[in-house]
Each structure stands twice: as C-alpha cells, then as structure tokens.
Amino acid sequence: MNIYDIAYRFIEENKLDRDEYAFLIDRRNDEKLKSIITDEAVRRRKMYYGDKVFTRGLIEFTNICKNDCYYCGIRRSNSNADRYRMTEEEIIKCCENGYNLGFRTFVLQGGEDPFYTDEMIVRIVKSIKAEYPQCAVTLSIGEKSYESYKLYREAGADRYLLRHETADEAHYRTLHPEEMSLSNRKQCLYNLKELGYQVGAGFMVGSPGQTVENIAEDLCFLQELQPDMVGIGPFIPHSDTIFANEKSGDVELTLFLLSVIRVMIPDVLLPATTALGTVDPSGREKGILAGANVVMPNLSPVDNRKKYDLYDNKICTGEEAAECRGCLERRINSIGYRIVAERGDRQHTGTHKEEERIIT
Ligand code: 5AD
Ligand code: FES
C-alpha cells in the first residue's frame, strides 16, 4: 500500500497497526508525507484548542530517587548528584508564587523518594487544593500501589504523569535494572485511569537502542491506553550515566511524532517539553507548531533547578531563568499562539464543522 494512502487512512480512522506505524516513521523525511501529517495535526490542535497554550507550573521537589534507570541523571547510584528535598512549606510557597504568575496547574514531580510518605503527599495535595480549589494538581512521583494512588486521588489530585518510557519489553530491559518491570509500569497507568485521574504516559525519542519498531510499539500502546496527556521528548545523554557517550534524540523525529500523536488522539494534552527545548533552542516553539499545546516551565527555586539534573545542559536552570513565564510568553506569542491562565483540562468537543475538513 502507498504511504500516502496509509496516512489518509490514519487521518480517517485515528489508528494504524504496528507495521503501518513503522512504515510511517520510516518515511518521515518524505516532504509530502510530513506535510499531510503535520497539517492535519495543526488543524486538529486548532479545532480543539484554538491558539491557546496551557502552562503547568512544574515543581521538582526532590531529586532523591530509589530507582536506578540507566539513562537518568538522578538515578540512585549517581554519587555525583547533589541531592535536595523541599519542605512542605517550600512546596506550598512555590504554588503561591506560581498562582500569582498566572499558573492554574501545579505539577509536583520528583524522584521516587520514600521520605515523602503517603501521609505527606496527601497533606500537600490537600493544602494546595484548599488554598486554590480552582487549580489542578498533577502528581509525577513514579510507581506506587493502587492504594497509595487512591489516597492521593481522594485527597484531590486531578492528574498523574508516568511515562511508560518504552513499550517494548526487551528495550525496557536495556534501560532499566532488574527490579523494574514494564508490566508493573503499565499496570500503574491502568490503575491511575481506573481511579479517575487524567493520565499522562510517554516515552523518550532516540533512547539508546530504540528502533523504529520500538516507537511503533509505543504508538500502539498509546492507542490502546488512550491517555489524556502524552509527554515525549528527545533522549539526552547525562555525563554520569553509562549512556554518557550516546547521541541525543532527533528533533525532526520528535516533531513528527508529536504530530502523529495529535492525529491519533485529537484532543490530547501534548507538551512541548524542556528536553525538546534543550536539544534545539527553538524546540518548544517548533513543538507547538507541530501540534503540541502545553508548556511546563519550572517553578522550583532556581537553586534546585540545576540539581534536578536528568540530562546534560538542561535549559532554564540559570539565574536568568528566575521567571520562565515571561520568557515563554514572548516565545509563544512570536509564533502566533498565546498562553492562557486556565487549568487547561482536556477538551472533549471540537469547534470545527464537518464540511471544514481538509481531507475526508
Ligand atoms: N533524557 C531525556 N529525558 C529523560 N528523562 C529521564 N532521563 C532523561 C534523559 N537522559 C525523562 C524520562 C522521565 C522524565 C521525567 O524525564 O522520560 O519520565
Ligand atoms: Fe525558562 Fe525561557 S522558559 S528561561
């Protein structure tokens, strides 16, 4: 079958099988194919979200982690990492500052740090929700039991981010130590869905050993899971890991995949990630132009940002980045989009009319 026919059928049905995804990715440098997919992604993005870009205030509250993922700079065996933990008060203070800057979603992200008991997480979530009932609270604190997820949810947490990292069993094994498993990771995502969270999955583009078939598998997994959010960004080597000498993931491939994901799940919340902005100075703008509709600037105290060191050369970690809100606003405006002070929930109905469809 012709690649363009496959692309048109993808647009028609919002899904493909594994081999077809692989074929699509293989042919991503074909200009006509690229514009079919990108134009449709942008059209769908505009249909659901217009020119709005949602922001999430990211609070990286601990870089202590009990896991040892081989690619990650804050893995437990990296003895060079300068570790920190924020207090409950410091976290709340960040939200206060973020609220005043216009943020209406707070993302609490951290390593898997047992210091923060379920009780503490519940207390933090409750105090944020009590202070800012109109804001969304997103947790991104790794794999936990069903019971823990349930407690956080009952405390008021709205969303949860847990990238699956790779949906291929063998590839997963090469990126993670023995004690971690893809099946548990997937189970966590299904548990979170069942508990009524808005759920975010995702993967790194160009992680060591990743093949086109692996990415096709990631797309199939997303198609099956139907997450509310998908976080993808290029892999970037960290100098203190075994992958120090690997190369970074490809910007063009990341952009193509953002468009593919937008076509697959038209109303998905799709961030233009910090990693994308790190491998290319205008990566985040390019991400928005490929179909992304979310940016997640850092709200953590500037001192901590350098220490939340997942990969080398991470942007927004210097003194000049004390206020990412203004910087991002200018960047987003320059490409004809605008940042809005909204919670930014998933939009289930588009405004388009059927006859406006470019391809039928
Ligand atoms: N390069 C790019 N992304 C990374 N992450 C972790 N380490 C790296 C790296 N070296 C991503 C993972 C994780 C998210 C918080 O950051 O996908 O889920
Ligand atoms: Fe952080 Fe520009 S967004 S410095």
Coordinates of C-alpha atoms and ligand atoms in Angstrom, one line a residue:
M1 CA 0.0 0.0 0.0
N2 CA 1.1 3.5 -0.8
I3 CA 2.4 5.6 2.1
Y4 CA 0.0 8.5 1.4
D5 CA -3.0 6.1 1.4
I6 CA -1.8 4.9 4.8
A7 CA -1.5 8.5 6.0
Y8 CA -5.0 9.4 4.7
R9 CA -6.5 6.3 6.3
F10 CA -4.7 7.2 9.6
I11 CA -6.4 10.6 9.5
E12 CA -9.7 8.9 8.7
E13 CA -9.6 6.3 11.4
N14 CA -7.2 7.8 14.0
K15 CA -5.4 4.5 14.2
L16 CA -3.0 2.2 12.4
D17 CA -1.4 -1.2 13.1
R18 CA 2.2 -1.6 14.3
D19 CA 3.7 -2.3 10.9
E20 CA 1.9 0.7 9.4
Y21 CA 3.2 3.0 12.2
A22 CA 6.7 1.7 11.5
F23 CA 6.3 2.4 7.8
L24 CA 5.1 5.9 8.5
I25 CA 8.1 6.6 10.8
D26 CA 10.5 5.1 8.2
R27 CA 9.2 7.5 5.6
R28 CA 9.1 10.6 7.8
N29 CA 11.5 12.5 5.7
D30 CA 9.2 12.4 2.7
E31 CA 8.1 16.1 2.5
K32 CA 4.6 15.3 1.2
L33 CA 4.0 12.8 4.0
K34 CA 5.4 15.2 6.6
S35 CA 3.0 17.9 5.5
I36 CA 0.0 15.7 5.3
I37 CA 0.5 14.6 8.9
T38 CA 1.7 18.0 10.3
D39 CA -1.1 20.0 8.6
E40 CA -3.7 17.6 10.0
A41 CA -2.1 17.7 13.5
V42 CA -2.2 21.5 13.5
R43 CA -5.8 21.5 12.2
R44 CA -6.9 19.2 15.0
R45 CA -5.0 21.1 17.6
K46 CA -6.7 24.3 16.5
M47 CA -10.1 22.6 16.3
Y48 CA -9.9 21.7 20.0
Y49 CA -7.7 24.3 21.5
G50 CA -7.6 27.2 19.0
D51 CA -4.4 29.3 19.6
K52 CA -4.3 28.5 23.3
V53 CA -1.3 27.2 25.0
F54 CA -1.7 25.8 28.5
T55 CA 1.0 26.1 31.1
R56 CA 1.8 23.9 34.0
G57 CA 3.9 25.1 36.9
L58 CA 6.5 22.4 37.4
I59 CA 7.8 21.9 41.0
E60 CA 10.7 19.5 41.1
F61 CA 10.5 18.9 44.8
T62 CA 13.1 16.2 45.3
N63 CA 15.9 14.7 43.3
I64 CA 16.4 11.7 45.6
C65 CA 15.3 8.5 43.9
K66 CA 15.3 4.9 44.9
N67 CA 15.3 3.7 41.3
D68 CA 18.3 3.3 39.1
C69 CA 17.1 3.9 35.5
Y70 CA 20.3 3.7 33.4
Y71 CA 19.6 6.9 31.4
C72 CA 18.7 9.2 34.3
G73 CA 21.0 11.7 36.0
I74 CA 19.3 11.4 39.4
R75 CA 19.4 7.6 39.5
R76 CA 20.4 6.4 43.0
S77 CA 23.8 5.1 42.0
N78 CA 24.9 8.5 40.7
S79 CA 27.1 9.6 43.6
N80 CA 27.9 12.9 41.9
A81 CA 24.3 14.1 42.1
D82 CA 23.9 16.9 44.6
R83 CA 20.7 15.8 46.4
Y84 CA 17.9 18.0 47.8
R85 CA 14.4 17.8 49.2
M86 CA 11.9 20.6 49.5
T87 CA 9.9 21.0 52.7
E88 CA 6.1 21.0 52.6
E89 CA 6.2 24.8 53.3
E90 CA 8.6 25.4 50.4
I91 CA 6.3 23.5 48.0
I92 CA 3.3 25.5 49.1
K93 CA 5.3 28.7 48.7
C94 CA 6.1 27.7 45.1
C95 CA 2.5 27.3 44.3
E96 CA 1.7 30.7 45.8
N97 CA 4.3 32.3 43.7
G98 CA 3.1 30.3 40.7
Y99 CA -0.5 31.3 41.2
N100 CA 0.4 34.9 41.2
L101 CA 2.3 34.4 37.9
G102 CA -0.9 33.0 36.4
F103 CA -0.4 29.2 36.7
R104 CA -3.6 27.2 37.3
T105 CA -2.0 23.8 37.3
F106 CA 0.8 22.6 39.6
V107 CA 2.8 19.6 38.8
L108 CA 4.6 18.0 41.7
Q109 CA 7.4 16.0 40.2
G110 CA 10.2 14.1 42.0
G111 CA 12.3 11.1 42.1
E112 CA 10.8 8.1 43.9
D113 CA 11.7 9.3 47.3
P114 CA 10.4 7.3 50.2
F115 CA 11.0 10.2 52.6
Y116 CA 7.6 11.6 51.3
T117 CA 5.1 9.2 52.9
D118 CA 1.6 8.8 51.6
E119 CA 0.5 10.9 54.5
M120 CA 2.8 13.8 53.5
I121 CA 1.7 13.7 49.9
V122 CA -1.9 13.6 51.0
R123 CA -1.3 16.6 53.2
I124 CA 0.5 18.6 50.5
V125 CA -2.2 17.9 47.9
K126 CA -5.0 18.8 50.4
S127 CA -3.4 22.1 51.3
I128 CA -2.9 23.1 47.7
K129 CA -6.5 22.2 46.8
A130 CA -7.8 24.0 49.9
E131 CA -5.9 27.2 49.0
Y132 CA -6.5 27.0 45.2
P133 CA -9.7 25.0 44.7
Q134 CA -9.9 26.1 41.1
C135 CA -6.4 24.8 40.2
A136 CA -5.5 21.3 39.1
V137 CA -2.9 19.3 41.0
T138 CA -0.8 16.9 39.0
L139 CA 1.5 14.3 40.6
S140 CA 4.5 12.8 38.9
I141 CA 6.1 10.7 41.6
G142 CA 6.5 7.3 40.0
E143 CA 5.2 3.8 40.6
K144 CA 3.1 3.4 43.7
S145 CA 0.5 0.9 44.9
Y146 CA -3.2 1.1 43.9
E147 CA -3.9 2.1 47.5
S148 CA -1.5 5.0 47.5
Y149 CA -2.8 6.3 44.2
K150 CA -6.3 6.0 45.7
L151 CA -5.3 8.1 48.7
Y152 CA -3.8 10.8 46.6
R153 CA -6.8 10.9 44.4
E154 CA -9.2 11.1 47.4
A155 CA -7.0 14.0 48.7
G156 CA -7.8 15.9 45.5
A157 CA -5.1 15.1 43.0
D158 CA -6.5 15.5 39.5
R159 CA -3.8 14.2 37.2
Y160 CA -0.8 11.9 37.1
L161 CA 2.2 11.7 34.8
L162 CA 4.0 8.5 34.5
R163 CA 5.8 7.9 31.2
H164 CA 6.0 4.3 30.2
E165 CA 9.4 5.1 28.7
T166 CA 9.3 2.3 26.1
A167 CA 6.5 -0.2 25.4
D168 CA 8.9 -2.9 24.2
E169 CA 9.8 -5.5 26.8
A170 CA 13.4 -6.2 25.5
H171 CA 14.1 -2.5 25.1
Y172 CA 12.7 -1.7 28.6
R173 CA 15.2 -4.3 30.0
T174 CA 18.2 -2.5 28.4
L175 CA 17.1 0.9 30.0
H176 CA 16.2 -0.3 33.5
P177 CA 17.6 -2.5 36.2
E178 CA 16.2 -6.0 37.0
E179 CA 13.9 -4.9 39.8
M180 CA 11.8 -2.7 37.5
S181 CA 9.3 -4.1 35.0
L182 CA 7.3 -2.8 32.1
S183 CA 4.3 -4.8 33.2
N184 CA 4.2 -3.0 36.5
R185 CA 4.6 0.3 34.8
K186 CA 1.7 -0.4 32.5
Q187 CA -0.4 -1.7 35.4
C188 CA 0.2 1.6 37.3
L189 CA -1.1 3.5 34.3
Y190 CA -4.3 1.4 34.1
N191 CA -4.8 1.8 37.9
L192 CA -4.5 5.5 37.6
K193 CA -7.1 5.5 34.8
E194 CA -9.4 3.4 36.8
L195 CA -9.1 5.8 39.8
G196 CA -10.3 8.7 37.6
Y197 CA -7.1 10.6 37.1
Q198 CA -6.3 12.3 33.9
V199 CA -3.4 10.2 33.0
G200 CA -0.2 11.1 31.1
A201 CA 2.1 8.4 29.5
G202 CA 5.0 8.9 27.2
F203 CA 8.5 8.0 26.1
M204 CA 11.9 9.3 25.1
V205 CA 12.7 9.7 21.5
G206 CA 16.0 8.3 20.5
S207 CA 16.8 6.5 23.7
P208 CA 19.8 4.1 23.4
G209 CA 18.9 1.1 21.3
Q210 CA 15.5 2.3 20.3
T211 CA 14.4 1.1 16.9
V212 CA 11.6 2.3 14.5
E213 CA 9.7 -0.9 15.6
N214 CA 10.0 0.1 19.2
I215 CA 8.5 3.5 18.5
A216 CA 5.7 1.8 16.6
E217 CA 5.1 -0.3 19.7
D218 CA 5.0 2.9 21.8
L219 CA 2.3 4.4 19.4
C220 CA 0.3 1.2 19.6
F221 CA 0.4 1.3 23.4
L222 CA -0.8 4.9 23.4
Q223 CA -3.5 4.0 21.0
E224 CA -4.7 1.3 23.4
L225 CA -4.3 3.3 26.7
Q226 CA -5.9 6.4 25.3
P227 CA -4.2 8.7 27.8
D228 CA -5.3 12.3 28.4
M229 CA -1.7 13.5 28.1
V230 CA 1.4 12.3 26.3
G231 CA 4.9 13.5 27.2
I232 CA 7.6 12.9 24.6
G233 CA 11.0 14.4 24.3
P234 CA 14.3 13.6 22.9
F235 CA 16.7 11.4 25.0
I236 CA 19.7 13.5 26.1
P237 CA 22.8 11.8 27.5
H238 CA 23.9 12.5 31.0
S239 CA 27.6 12.5 31.6
D240 CA 27.4 10.4 34.8
T241 CA 25.5 7.5 33.3
I242 CA 26.5 4.6 31.2
F243 CA 24.9 6.3 28.2
A244 CA 27.2 9.4 28.5
N245 CA 28.5 8.9 25.0
E246 CA 25.3 8.1 23.2
K247 CA 23.8 10.7 21.0
S248 CA 20.7 12.8 21.7
G249 CA 17.3 12.0 20.1
D250 CA 16.4 13.6 16.9
V251 CA 14.4 16.9 16.8
E252 CA 12.7 16.2 13.5
L253 CA 11.6 12.8 14.6
T254 CA 10.3 14.2 17.9
L255 CA 8.3 16.8 16.0
F256 CA 6.9 14.2 13.5
L257 CA 5.8 12.0 16.4
L258 CA 4.1 14.9 18.2
S259 CA 2.1 15.4 15.0
V260 CA 1.3 11.7 14.8
I261 CA 0.1 11.6 18.4
R262 CA -2.0 14.7 17.8
V263 CA -3.7 12.9 14.9
M264 CA -4.2 9.7 16.9
I265 CA -5.7 11.4 19.9
P266 CA -7.0 14.7 18.6
D267 CA -7.9 16.3 21.9
V268 CA -4.8 15.1 23.8
L269 CA -2.8 17.4 26.0
L270 CA 0.6 17.4 24.5
P271 CA 3.5 19.3 26.0
A272 CA 6.4 20.8 24.0
T273 CA 9.0 19.5 26.5
T274 CA 12.0 21.0 28.2
A275 CA 14.1 18.3 26.6
L276 CA 13.0 19.4 23.2
G277 CA 13.9 23.0 24.1
T278 CA 17.3 21.7 25.3
V279 CA 18.3 20.0 22.1
D280 CA 17.1 22.9 19.9
P281 CA 16.9 26.5 21.1
S282 CA 13.6 26.9 19.4
G283 CA 12.5 23.3 20.1
R284 CA 9.5 24.2 22.2
E285 CA 8.2 26.7 19.6
K286 CA 8.7 24.0 16.9
G287 CA 6.8 21.6 19.1
I288 CA 3.8 23.9 19.3
L289 CA 3.9 24.3 15.6
A290 CA 3.8 20.5 15.2
G291 CA 0.7 20.1 17.3
A292 CA 1.7 20.5 21.0
N293 CA -0.5 22.6 23.2
V294 CA 1.2 22.7 26.6
V295 CA 4.4 24.0 28.1
M296 CA 5.7 23.2 31.5
P297 CA 8.0 25.9 32.8
N298 CA 9.9 25.4 36.1
L299 CA 8.6 26.9 39.3
S300 CA 11.1 25.4 41.6
P301 CA 13.6 27.7 43.4
V302 CA 16.4 28.5 41.0
D303 CA 19.0 26.9 43.4
N304 CA 17.3 23.5 43.0
R305 CA 16.8 23.5 39.2
K306 CA 20.5 22.7 38.4
K307 CA 20.3 19.8 40.8
Y308 CA 17.2 18.3 39.1
D309 CA 19.7 17.1 36.6
L310 CA 18.0 14.4 34.5
Y311 CA 20.2 15.1 31.5
D312 CA 23.1 17.4 30.5
N313 CA 22.6 21.1 29.6
K314 CA 19.0 21.3 30.7
I315 CA 17.6 24.8 29.9
C316 CA 16.1 27.2 32.5
T317 CA 18.5 26.3 35.2
G318 CA 20.5 29.5 35.3
E319 CA 19.9 32.8 37.2
E320 CA 18.4 34.4 34.1
A321 CA 15.6 31.8 34.3
A322 CA 14.1 33.0 37.6
E323 CA 11.0 33.8 35.7
C324 CA 10.2 31.5 32.8
R325 CA 6.7 32.7 32.5
G326 CA 7.6 35.9 30.7
C327 CA 10.2 34.2 28.5
L328 CA 7.8 31.6 27.4
E329 CA 5.1 34.1 26.8
R330 CA 7.2 36.0 24.4
R331 CA 8.3 32.8 22.6
I332 CA 4.7 31.6 22.2
N333 CA 3.4 34.9 21.1
S334 CA 6.1 35.1 18.4
I335 CA 4.7 32.1 16.7
G336 CA 1.1 33.3 16.8
Y337 CA -0.1 31.4 19.9
R338 CA -1.0 32.6 23.4
I339 CA -0.5 31.4 26.9
V340 CA -3.7 31.4 28.9
A341 CA -4.2 31.3 32.7
E342 CA -6.5 28.3 32.8
R343 CA -6.5 24.9 34.3
G344 CA -6.3 23.5 30.8
D345 CA -8.3 20.4 31.0
R346 CA -8.7 18.1 28.1
Q347 CA -11.3 19.5 25.7
H348 CA -13.6 16.8 24.5
T349 CA -15.5 18.7 21.9
G350 CA -14.0 20.4 18.9
T351 CA -15.5 23.6 17.4
H352 CA -14.9 22.5 13.8
K353 CA -17.7 21.8 11.3
E354 CA -17.5 18.6 9.3
E355 CA -17.5 20.3 6.0
E356 CA -14.4 22.2 7.0
R357 CA -12.4 19.0 7.0
I358 CA -9.5 19.2 4.6
I359 CA -9.4 15.5 4.0
T360 CA -12.5 13.3 4.0
Ligands
5AD1 N1 17.0 12.4 28.6 C1 15.7 12.8 28.3 N2 14.7 12.6 29.1 C2 15.0 11.9 30.3 N3 14.2 11.6 31.3 C3 14.9 11.0 32.2 N4 16.2 10.9 31.9 C4 16.3 11.5 30.6 C5 17.3 11.8 29.7 N5 18.6 11.4 30.0 C6 12.7 11.7 31.2 C7 12.0 10.4 31.5 C8 11.2 10.7 32.7 C9 11.0 12.2 32.7 C10 10.7 12.8 34.0 O1 12.3 12.6 32.2 O2 11.2 10.1 30.4 O3 10.0 10.0 32.7
FES2 FE1 12.7 29.3 31.2 FE2 12.8 30.7 28.9 S1 11.3 29.4 29.6 S2 14.2 30.8 30.6

